[in-house]
């Protein structure tokens, strides 16, 4: 049974690897400019460099198993929400790069907000509210929902 769990773990990371590679490419300049990297539940979190005022305005964005956030505090606050996006990448793989904007476009065409009504954002907020967000092997944690504009 343990070997099967390890195999599934490897497959989830492999399936999301192209998306994680994009995250790593985006993280590289941030790290070179003084960003801070930490690993939580097998997810690489990058706190972006910059002025405190600028970083407070930034939320977080996920690419596979890489999460870029405005600050370490922002990453901690949004961890559950972003971990649900990691789960989505593990399910959808590179197709997520098409599915996410397609969901926003559908919502926009229906007269709804493209971010707040996006299926993947709604799902992440719901899982976060249940305290069940995160990759399948991560501990279940609660977390804050991103602030509304």
mmCIF file with all atom_site columns, N, CA and C in Angstrom, residues 31 38 45 57 78 87 93 95 128 133 135 141 149:
data_model
loop_
_atom_site.group_PDB
_atom_site.id
_atom_site.type_symbol
_atom_site.label_atom_id
_atom_site.label_alt_id
_atom_site.label_comp_id
_atom_site.label_asym_id
_atom_site.label_entity_id
_atom_site.label_seq_id
_atom_site.pdbx_PDB_ins_code
_atom_site.Cartn_x
_atom_site.Cartn_y
_atom_site.Cartn_z
_atom_site.occupancy
_atom_site.B_iso_or_equiv
_atom_site.pdbx_formal_charge
_atom_site.auth_seq_id
_atom_site.auth_comp_id
_atom_site.auth_asym_id
_atom_site.auth_atom_id
_atom_site.pdbx_PDB_model_num
ATOM 1  N N  . UNK A 1 31  ? 13.875  35.478 -6.849  1.00 0.00 ? 31  UNK A N  1
ATOM 2  C CA . UNK A 1 31  ? 14.907  34.987 -5.922  1.00 0.00 ? 31  UNK A CA 1
ATOM 3  C C  . UNK A 1 31  ? 16.220  35.734 -6.109  1.00 0.00 ? 31  UNK A C  1
ATOM 4  N N  . UNK A 1 38  ? 10.650  29.063 0.726   1.00 0.00 ? 38  UNK A N  1
ATOM 5  C CA . UNK A 1 38  ? 10.409  28.078 1.788   1.00 0.00 ? 38  UNK A CA 1
ATOM 6  C C  . UNK A 1 38  ? 9.598   26.946 1.201   1.00 0.00 ? 38  UNK A C  1
ATOM 7  N N  . UNK A 1 45  ? 7.235   27.805 -1.830  1.00 0.00 ? 45  UNK A N  1
ATOM 8  C CA . UNK A 1 45  ? 6.619   29.125 -1.683  1.00 0.00 ? 45  UNK A CA 1
ATOM 9  C C  . UNK A 1 45  ? 7.707   30.187 -1.805  1.00 0.00 ? 45  UNK A C  1
ATOM 10 N N  . UNK A 1 57  ? -0.019  44.725 -1.277  1.00 0.00 ? 57  UNK A N  1
ATOM 11 C CA . UNK A 1 57  ? -1.087  44.749 -2.279  1.00 0.00 ? 57  UNK A CA 1
ATOM 12 C C  . UNK A 1 57  ? -1.163  43.454 -3.081  1.00 0.00 ? 57  UNK A C  1
ATOM 13 N N  . UNK A 1 78  ? -2.802  32.847 2.950   1.00 0.00 ? 78  UNK A N  1
ATOM 14 C CA . UNK A 1 78  ? -3.500  32.257 1.808   1.00 0.00 ? 78  UNK A CA 1
ATOM 15 C C  . UNK A 1 78  ? -3.101  30.809 1.537   1.00 0.00 ? 78  UNK A C  1
ATOM 16 N N  . UNK A 1 87  ? -3.786  21.271 -5.733  1.00 0.00 ? 87  UNK A N  1
ATOM 17 C CA . UNK A 1 87  ? -4.592  20.065 -5.990  1.00 0.00 ? 87  UNK A CA 1
ATOM 18 C C  . UNK A 1 87  ? -5.208  20.121 -7.388  1.00 0.00 ? 87  UNK A C  1
ATOM 19 N N  . UNK A 1 93  ? -3.218  19.086 -14.592 1.00 0.00 ? 93  UNK A N  1
ATOM 20 C CA . UNK A 1 93  ? -1.936  19.194 -15.273 1.00 0.00 ? 93  UNK A CA 1
ATOM 21 C C  . UNK A 1 93  ? -1.874  20.463 -16.105 1.00 0.00 ? 93  UNK A C  1
ATOM 22 N N  . UNK A 1 95  ? -3.346  21.259 -18.711 1.00 0.00 ? 95  UNK A N  1
ATOM 23 C CA . UNK A 1 95  ? -4.664  21.677 -19.206 1.00 0.00 ? 95  UNK A CA 1
ATOM 24 C C  . UNK A 1 95  ? -5.235  22.794 -18.330 1.00 0.00 ? 95  UNK A C  1
ATOM 25 N N  . UNK A 1 128 ? -11.284 25.761 1.267   1.00 0.00 ? 128 UNK A N  1
ATOM 26 C CA . UNK A 1 128 ? -10.591 26.490 2.325   1.00 0.00 ? 128 UNK A CA 1
ATOM 27 C C  . UNK A 1 128 ? -11.534 26.687 3.518   1.00 0.00 ? 128 UNK A C  1
ATOM 28 N N  . UNK A 1 133 ? -8.368  22.044 2.351   1.00 0.00 ? 133 UNK A N  1
ATOM 29 C CA . UNK A 1 133 ? -7.551  22.323 1.174   1.00 0.00 ? 133 UNK A CA 1
ATOM 30 C C  . UNK A 1 133 ? -6.171  21.712 1.316   1.00 0.00 ? 133 UNK A C  1
ATOM 31 N N  . UNK A 1 135 ? -2.750  19.489 -1.087  1.00 0.00 ? 135 UNK A N  1
ATOM 32 C CA . UNK A 1 135 ? -2.491  18.296 -1.864  1.00 0.00 ? 135 UNK A CA 1
ATOM 33 C C  . UNK A 1 135 ? -2.939  17.079 -1.063  1.00 0.00 ? 135 UNK A C  1
ATOM 34 N N  . UNK A 1 141 ? -5.543  21.899 6.647   1.00 0.00 ? 141 UNK A N  1
ATOM 35 C CA . UNK A 1 141 ? -5.341  23.148 7.376   1.00 0.00 ? 141 UNK A CA 1
ATOM 36 C C  . UNK A 1 141 ? -6.445  24.116 7.019   1.00 0.00 ? 141 UNK A C  1
ATOM 37 N N  . UNK A 1 149 ? -12.207 42.637 -3.568  1.00 0.00 ? 149 UNK A N  1
ATOM 38 C CA . UNK A 1 149 ? -11.772 43.988 -3.978  1.00 0.00 ? 149 UNK A CA 1
ATOM 39 C C  . UNK A 1 149 ? -12.742 45.048 -3.515  1.00 0.00 ? 149 UNK A C  1
#
